[in-house]
Amino acid sequence: MQVLLSWLRDFVDIDIPVELLAERLTVAGLEVGAITYLGLPQGHVPGVRWPKSDHLVWDRDKIVLAAIREVKPHPDADRLVLALVDYGGAELEQTVTGAPNLLEYRGRGPLPEPLWAPFAKEGAEVWDGHSDEPKRMILKEKKLRGIPNRCMVCSEKELGLSDEHEGILLLENPGTFVPGTPLQDVLGDVILHIELTPNLARCFSILGVAREVAALLGKPLRQPSYDVVQTGPSIDGQVAIDIRGPELNPRFTLTLLREVEIRPSPQWMQRRLKLVGQRPINNIVDVTNYITFEIGQPLHAFDYDKLKARVGGRVPKIITRLPEPGETLATLDEQTRALEAHNILVCDEAGVLSLGGIIGGAETEISPDTRNVLLEAANWNFINIRRTMQSQKVFTDAGTRFSRGVHPSQAILGVRRGIELMRQTGGGQIAQGIIDDYPLPAPTVQVALSIHEVTRLLGMTFTVEQVAAILRRAQFEVAVQGDTLHVTVPDNRLDISADPVTGQADLVEEIARIHGYDQIPDTVMDDMLPPQWSNTALDREEQTRDILVALGLRETISYRLTTAEREALLIPAGWSAGESPLQSAAYVSLANPLTPERVALRQSLLLSLIDNALANSRYTPRQHLFEIGNVYFQRGADLPDEPRRLGLLLTGPRRLASWTNDESADPVDFFDLKGVVEGLLDGLHIRGISYARSTHPSLHPGRSARLLVDGRPVGDFGELHPAVARAFELTAAPVFVAEFDLDVLLADVEPNYTVQPLPTTPPVYQDIALVVSEDTSAAAVEAVILRAGGSLLRAARLFDVYRGDPIPAGSKSLAYSLVYQSDERTLKDEDVAKVHQKIVRTCERDLNAKLRA
């Protein structure tokens, strides 16, 4: 939100530098992201540092307020004039200008009323108004069509106020200012760009920020005037209200202004609206926008005669209701909107008038022919407004405020303030009385706060009187009874909970904010630390991350939202959803998704990893990634199951490219991924590991495996199925992926594992080749060998698989390298031979294997 300092000063006196004010606001939670200076120099406050602003400072001696006394024709140019300017000097200064808005005054002689404008003397620095790029220039004397010119009457662009350069800036009567007054004193200003979080709904207005400033500086707050001059006939019988859903529309007010003149709003109002990002339109529409920004209560103005015409000249009845089937609304943004069942509407007996609290309809908008204005100020359910803005894809300043919360009490203030400003800027008569329908009054929030609770939560000591004074600075009403403060919350503070416990915490937060977070002293905890409990699940998850990073993988963090259609690409043709472990449960879907690509919670990490690989493939062919995150499965009407998963992805060259190797000649394969899996299992000290053939649909049937721990399946890994790779256009190199149930995996971590010393005796190496049936797995053979080898056999590693002559058909030869070793003694040949023979006999008996000659 953009906060104009001069506007802020209408409500509170500010006697500190603006940079220090920005610092105080930021510390209190209203983060000032930037400061824009309009003609004023940037301050330098010790201990407060703001980024230096590249802005134009209006020299107090050279850029001043001036009065144009006469406009003469240029003797040699039809599009130029000679302005005789009173800038406070001894004589009038003749200035050559081509400003179109001075042409109408040409040749009239001395003007009965001067034209007030900014004036830059010779040597002044201004922006070049004729340059398309930002460019500064120093005024120097030169001839324009034969007439010397050394000064300038300025446009907004030349002063750095806007890009407007169609004419010079003509000011309204400056009141007490005289020619020669430094322009800094007339138009100089500062804009604070405050980044408000949704919980600061009370600050979405100049008055709301002024309340914060008044509390922080200990200054009194000046309210705007809500007095109304009502000289017209009574409003009774001229309009009626019918609220059909008080829970969505707690309050609705109306007032009527007759015989108003539609014209441009005053210059001061236009300037303020421009500086907060609003385009001036006319005095009626501008007032509705002005009040929205001033006090935070959005207004809407109807053409009263158009309302009467819609119902055949009868008395209009304003109705707030939900839409009927098939209703549409043509809104002010020139769109026709199909209305949804939850959209609260402002209607009359002829149909829909506006989208309540968000945007008006085009049929009854204010036009240059409007003479009678019906002004609305209402209150709306913030959740419904937020939902409607999202579903209708329309975001307005009014909707922004209502969607964060506006108290119903503000409606009557807004309608009174708004209708009087309309009368002041456009004339007319305000009807006596205000139609105010308030079927659902908001309760008054009261909280009892103990001084001991303040001390307990803040860790510092306050007296009851100090706390009461701080809260009163923030407009809270406080009654003190012993050590307890009975606090009545002002109606603009919707963020203070009525719950006794939460409300106390909210008030203590206010005390800390206003006192100053930076004023809370550093203290040593004056208490015993509670018992410390480790978070085993989190510790093991972090250990998993550390191991994978050490193995050369990079972690990714992805959106948990996707679509069922996108995840369906993980299942190749020929698999049904019922046969696949994917999509085995209904998806957990969002009722109101933000984008069509994020409508359901994921059921697998594979899609996230593949999408990241696709995005990264534009920059590097080598990707070694992992992700730890939750997947989600629907569980009836209960909350969904959220198991943790670990996903891995490897693709591209095995090593980084360098001058010693060609990156494309050595791609990763299945065994690289298996090595990562084994490295992880070894680092976690998980035992009882075995592998089986995988039937996962997303994996290549011949280049994949299932990981088991103590016979329980943990997950699958292997090469991505070729059909799945083609569906994702990942065909440049094989892609290897894994997905494991992290909860099951980490449950088998051995917390107290045995560490063996380095061996002091030499190992003995022998090889063994066994002929087994083609159906016998290498893992089964290895298990029998290790079991038969006993304590002397330290390792068995498969190093060769052979099929062919002289191996019989239907059989294969598996060759293992065996390592024998003892911690007590050096093994002799006969020791090893005895164990070796036992291994052969056991394999012959249990596997029907034969020793290959």
PDB file of N, CA and C in Angstrom, residues 243-293:
ATOM      1  N   ILE A 243     -32.305  -7.225   3.014  1.00  0.00           N
ATOM      2  CA  ILE A 243     -31.145  -8.113   3.171  1.00  0.00           C
ATOM      3  C   ILE A 243     -31.662  -9.525   3.386  1.00  0.00           C
ATOM      4  N   ARG A 244     -31.348 -10.433   2.460  1.00  0.00           N
ATOM      5  CA  ARG A 244     -31.875 -11.791   2.541  1.00  0.00           C
ATOM      6  C   ARG A 244     -30.853 -12.801   3.064  1.00  0.00           C
ATOM      7  N   GLY A 245     -29.636 -12.361   3.305  1.00  0.00           N
ATOM      8  CA  GLY A 245     -28.615 -13.251   3.869  1.00  0.00           C
ATOM      9  C   GLY A 245     -27.726 -12.493   4.820  1.00  0.00           C
ATOM     10  N   PRO A 246     -28.191 -12.207   6.057  1.00  0.00           N
ATOM     11  CA  PRO A 246     -27.389 -11.396   6.984  1.00  0.00           C
ATOM     12  C   PRO A 246     -26.011 -11.980   7.288  1.00  0.00           C
ATOM     13  N   GLU A 247     -25.881 -13.309   7.215  1.00  0.00           N
ATOM     14  CA  GLU A 247     -24.569 -13.899   7.493  1.00  0.00           C
ATOM     15  C   GLU A 247     -23.548 -13.536   6.418  1.00  0.00           C
ATOM     16  N   LEU A 248     -24.025 -13.173   5.229  1.00  0.00           N
ATOM     17  CA  LEU A 248     -23.123 -12.739   4.159  1.00  0.00           C
ATOM     18  C   LEU A 248     -23.094 -11.221   4.023  1.00  0.00           C
ATOM     19  N   ASN A 249     -24.119 -10.549   4.475  1.00  0.00           N
ATOM     20  CA  ASN A 249     -24.225  -9.096   4.379  1.00  0.00           C
ATOM     21  C   ASN A 249     -24.779  -8.559   5.702  1.00  0.00           C
ATOM     22  N   PRO A 250     -23.911  -8.394   6.716  1.00  0.00           N
ATOM     23  CA  PRO A 250     -24.403  -8.005   8.048  1.00  0.00           C
ATOM     24  C   PRO A 250     -24.988  -6.597   8.106  1.00  0.00           C
ATOM     25  N   ARG A 251     -24.544  -5.699   7.204  1.00  0.00           N
ATOM     26  CA  ARG A 251     -25.022  -4.318   7.304  1.00  0.00           C
ATOM     27  C   ARG A 251     -25.050  -3.676   5.928  1.00  0.00           C
ATOM     28  N   PHE A 252     -26.049  -2.818   5.712  1.00  0.00           N
ATOM     29  CA  PHE A 252     -26.173  -2.114   4.436  1.00  0.00           C
ATOM     30  C   PHE A 252     -26.755  -0.740   4.715  1.00  0.00           C
ATOM     31  N   THR A 253     -26.069   0.308   4.224  1.00  0.00           N
ATOM     32  CA  THR A 253     -26.534   1.677   4.436  1.00  0.00           C
ATOM     33  C   THR A 253     -26.665   2.385   3.094  1.00  0.00           C
ATOM     34  N   LEU A 254     -27.587   3.344   3.032  1.00  0.00           N
ATOM     35  CA  LEU A 254     -27.824   4.119   1.818  1.00  0.00           C
ATOM     36  C   LEU A 254     -28.107   5.568   2.185  1.00  0.00           C
ATOM     37  N   THR A 255     -27.634   6.471   1.332  1.00  0.00           N
ATOM     38  CA  THR A 255     -27.983   7.880   1.456  1.00  0.00           C
ATOM     39  C   THR A 255     -28.108   8.458   0.048  1.00  0.00           C
ATOM     40  N   LEU A 256     -28.785   9.599  -0.063  1.00  0.00           N
ATOM     41  CA  LEU A 256     -29.161  10.118  -1.383  1.00  0.00           C
ATOM     42  C   LEU A 256     -28.718  11.566  -1.525  1.00  0.00           C
ATOM     43  N   LEU A 257     -28.100  11.876  -2.661  1.00  0.00           N
ATOM     44  CA  LEU A 257     -27.683  13.245  -2.999  1.00  0.00           C
ATOM     45  C   LEU A 257     -28.385  13.654  -4.288  1.00  0.00           C
ATOM     46  N   ARG A 258     -29.156  14.740  -4.239  1.00  0.00           N
ATOM     47  CA  ARG A 258     -29.910  15.189  -5.413  1.00  0.00           C
ATOM     48  C   ARG A 258     -29.292  16.458  -6.012  1.00  0.00           C
ATOM     49  N   GLU A 259     -29.484  16.586  -7.350  1.00  0.00           N
ATOM     50  CA  GLU A 259     -29.067  17.770  -8.106  1.00  0.00           C
ATOM     51  C   GLU A 259     -27.573  18.033  -7.991  1.00  0.00           C
ATOM     52  N   VAL A 260     -26.802  16.965  -8.072  1.00  0.00           N
ATOM     53  CA  VAL A 260     -25.353  17.093  -8.044  1.00  0.00           C
ATOM     54  C   VAL A 260     -24.841  17.365  -9.459  1.00  0.00           C
ATOM     55  N   GLU A 261     -23.707  18.016  -9.573  1.00  0.00           N
ATOM     56  CA  GLU A 261     -23.093  18.276 -10.876  1.00  0.00           C
ATOM     57  C   GLU A 261     -21.878  17.362 -11.034  1.00  0.00           C
ATOM     58  N   ILE A 262     -21.852  16.585 -12.113  1.00  0.00           N
ATOM     59  CA  ILE A 262     -20.723  15.701 -12.379  1.00  0.00           C
ATOM     60  C   ILE A 262     -19.628  16.519 -13.059  1.00  0.00           C
ATOM     61  N   ARG A 263     -18.487  16.590 -12.425  1.00  0.00           N
ATOM     62  CA  ARG A 263     -17.368  17.375 -12.944  1.00  0.00           C
ATOM     63  C   ARG A 263     -16.068  16.801 -12.385  1.00  0.00           C
ATOM     64  N   PRO A 264     -14.930  17.299 -12.854  1.00  0.00           N
ATOM     65  CA  PRO A 264     -13.671  16.797 -12.286  1.00  0.00           C
ATOM     66  C   PRO A 264     -13.585  17.090 -10.798  1.00  0.00           C
ATOM     67  N   SER A 265     -13.002  16.166 -10.083  1.00  0.00           N
ATOM     68  CA  SER A 265     -12.839  16.363  -8.646  1.00  0.00           C
ATOM     69  C   SER A 265     -11.759  17.410  -8.387  1.00  0.00           C
ATOM     70  N   PRO A 266     -11.702  17.961  -7.187  1.00  0.00           N
ATOM     71  CA  PRO A 266     -10.700  19.001  -6.892  1.00  0.00           C
ATOM     72  C   PRO A 266      -9.276  18.483  -7.117  1.00  0.00           C
ATOM     73  N   GLN A 267      -8.400  19.418  -7.418  1.00  0.00           N
ATOM     74  CA  GLN A 267      -7.031  19.045  -7.752  1.00  0.00           C
ATOM     75  C   GLN A 267      -6.342  18.318  -6.605  1.00  0.00           C
ATOM     76  N   TRP A 268      -6.610  18.747  -5.377  1.00  0.00           N
ATOM     77  CA  TRP A 268      -5.964  18.094  -4.237  1.00  0.00           C
ATOM     78  C   TRP A 268      -6.380  16.626  -4.140  1.00  0.00           C
ATOM     79  N   MET A 269      -7.657  16.342  -4.452  1.00  0.00           N
ATOM     80  CA  MET A 269      -8.119  14.961  -4.402  1.00  0.00           C
ATOM     81  C   MET A 269      -7.525  14.145  -5.546  1.00  0.00           C
ATOM     82  N   GLN A 270      -7.517  14.745  -6.754  1.00  0.00           N
ATOM     83  CA  GLN A 270      -6.929  14.054  -7.901  1.00  0.00           C
ATOM     84  C   GLN A 270      -5.460  13.729  -7.646  1.00  0.00           C
ATOM     85  N   ARG A 271      -4.740  14.691  -7.065  1.00  0.00           N
ATOM     86  CA  ARG A 271      -3.313  14.468  -6.822  1.00  0.00           C
ATOM     87  C   ARG A 271      -3.097  13.325  -5.839  1.00  0.00           C
ATOM     88  N   ARG A 272      -3.866  13.285  -4.778  1.00  0.00           N
ATOM     89  CA  ARG A 272      -3.710  12.205  -3.796  1.00  0.00           C
ATOM     90  C   ARG A 272      -4.048  10.846  -4.418  1.00  0.00           C
ATOM     91  N   LEU A 273      -5.120  10.809  -5.197  1.00  0.00           N
ATOM     92  CA  LEU A 273      -5.496   9.542  -5.820  1.00  0.00           C
ATOM     93  C   LEU A 273      -4.416   9.072  -6.793  1.00  0.00           C
ATOM     94  N   LYS A 274      -3.876   9.998  -7.577  1.00  0.00           N
ATOM     95  CA  LYS A 274      -2.812   9.614  -8.511  1.00  0.00           C
ATOM     96  C   LYS A 274      -1.608   9.030  -7.778  1.00  0.00           C
ATOM     97  N   LEU A 275      -1.249   9.656  -6.660  1.00  0.00           N
ATOM     98  CA  LEU A 275      -0.049   9.233  -5.946  1.00  0.00           C
ATOM     99  C   LEU A 275      -0.231   7.899  -5.221  1.00  0.00           C
ATOM    100  N   VAL A 276      -1.476   7.461  -5.022  1.00  0.00           N
ATOM    101  CA  VAL A 276      -1.689   6.121  -4.448  1.00  0.00           C
ATOM    102  C   VAL A 276      -2.097   5.124  -5.517  1.00  0.00           C
ATOM    103  N   GLY A 277      -1.982   5.531  -6.792  1.00  0.00           N
ATOM    104  CA  GLY A 277      -2.173   4.587  -7.890  1.00  0.00           C
ATOM    105  C   GLY A 277      -3.554   4.538  -8.491  1.00  0.00           C
ATOM    106  N   GLN A 278      -4.399   5.580  -8.261  1.00  0.00           N
ATOM    107  CA  GLN A 278      -5.749   5.607  -8.802  1.00  0.00           C
ATOM    108  C   GLN A 278      -5.869   6.641  -9.915  1.00  0.00           C
ATOM    109  N   ARG A 279      -6.667   6.320 -10.939  1.00  0.00           N
ATOM    110  CA  ARG A 279      -6.905   7.247 -12.045  1.00  0.00           C
ATOM    111  C   ARG A 279      -8.153   8.079 -11.742  1.00  0.00           C
ATOM    112  N   PRO A 280      -8.029   9.404 -11.633  1.00  0.00           N
ATOM    113  CA  PRO A 280      -9.213  10.232 -11.396  1.00  0.00           C
ATOM    114  C   PRO A 280     -10.202  10.109 -12.555  1.00  0.00           C
ATOM    115  N   ILE A 281     -11.509  10.078 -12.218  1.00  0.00           N
ATOM    116  CA  ILE A 281     -12.561   9.938 -13.235  1.00  0.00           C
ATOM    117  C   ILE A 281     -13.512  11.124 -13.174  1.00  0.00           C
ATOM    118  N   ASN A 282     -14.227  11.262 -12.084  1.00  0.00           N
ATOM    119  CA  ASN A 282     -15.071  12.434 -11.842  1.00  0.00           C
ATOM    120  C   ASN A 282     -15.278  12.563 -10.343  1.00  0.00           C
ATOM    121  N   ASN A 283     -15.933  13.627  -9.931  1.00  0.00           N
ATOM    122  CA  ASN A 283     -16.003  13.899  -8.499  1.00  0.00           C
ATOM    123  C   ASN A 283     -16.735  12.814  -7.715  1.00  0.00           C
ATOM    124  N   ILE A 284     -17.739  12.152  -8.302  1.00  0.00           N
ATOM    125  CA  ILE A 284     -18.494  11.142  -7.557  1.00  0.00           C
ATOM    126  C   ILE A 284     -17.681   9.857  -7.427  1.00  0.00           C
ATOM    127  N   VAL A 285     -17.172   9.349  -8.548  1.00  0.00           N
ATOM    128  CA  VAL A 285     -16.381   8.118  -8.508  1.00  0.00           C
ATOM    129  C   VAL A 285     -15.104   8.336  -7.709  1.00  0.00           C
ATOM    130  N   ASP A 286     -14.500   9.514  -7.863  1.00  0.00           N
ATOM    131  CA  ASP A 286     -13.259   9.779  -7.136  1.00  0.00           C
ATOM    132  C   ASP A 286     -13.481   9.777  -5.630  1.00  0.00           C
ATOM    133  N   VAL A 287     -14.632  10.276  -5.176  1.00  0.00           N
ATOM    134  CA  VAL A 287     -14.908  10.266  -3.734  1.00  0.00           C
ATOM    135  C   VAL A 287     -15.017   8.836  -3.219  1.00  0.00           C
ATOM    136  N   THR A 288     -15.662   7.943  -3.991  1.00  0.00           N
ATOM    137  CA  THR A 288     -15.758   6.553  -3.530  1.00  0.00           C
ATOM    138  C   THR A 288     -14.371   5.935  -3.394  1.00  0.00           C
ATOM    139  N   ASN A 289     -13.482   6.232  -4.338  1.00  0.00           N
ATOM    140  CA  ASN A 289     -12.115   5.714  -4.235  1.00  0.00           C
ATOM    141  C   ASN A 289     -11.351   6.397  -3.108  1.00  0.00           C
ATOM    142  N   TYR A 290     -11.578   7.687  -2.952  1.00  0.00           N
ATOM    143  CA  TYR A 290     -10.881   8.439  -1.913  1.00  0.00           C
ATOM    144  C   TYR A 290     -11.219   7.899  -0.526  1.00  0.00           C
ATOM    145  N   ILE A 291     -12.482   7.643  -0.268  1.00  0.00           N
ATOM    146  CA  ILE A 291     -12.885   7.123   1.042  1.00  0.00           C
ATOM    147  C   ILE A 291     -12.338   5.713   1.253  1.00  0.00           C
ATOM    148  N   THR A 292     -12.297   4.912   0.189  1.00  0.00           N
ATOM    149  CA  THR A 292     -11.727   3.563   0.297  1.00  0.00           C
ATOM    150  C   THR A 292     -10.305   3.630   0.814  1.00  0.00           C
ATOM    151  N   PHE A 293      -9.516   4.571   0.291  1.00  0.00           N
ATOM    152  CA  PHE A 293      -8.123   4.679   0.715  1.00  0.00           C
ATOM    153  C   PHE A 293      -7.989   5.472   2.011  1.00  0.00           C
TER     154      PHE A 293
END
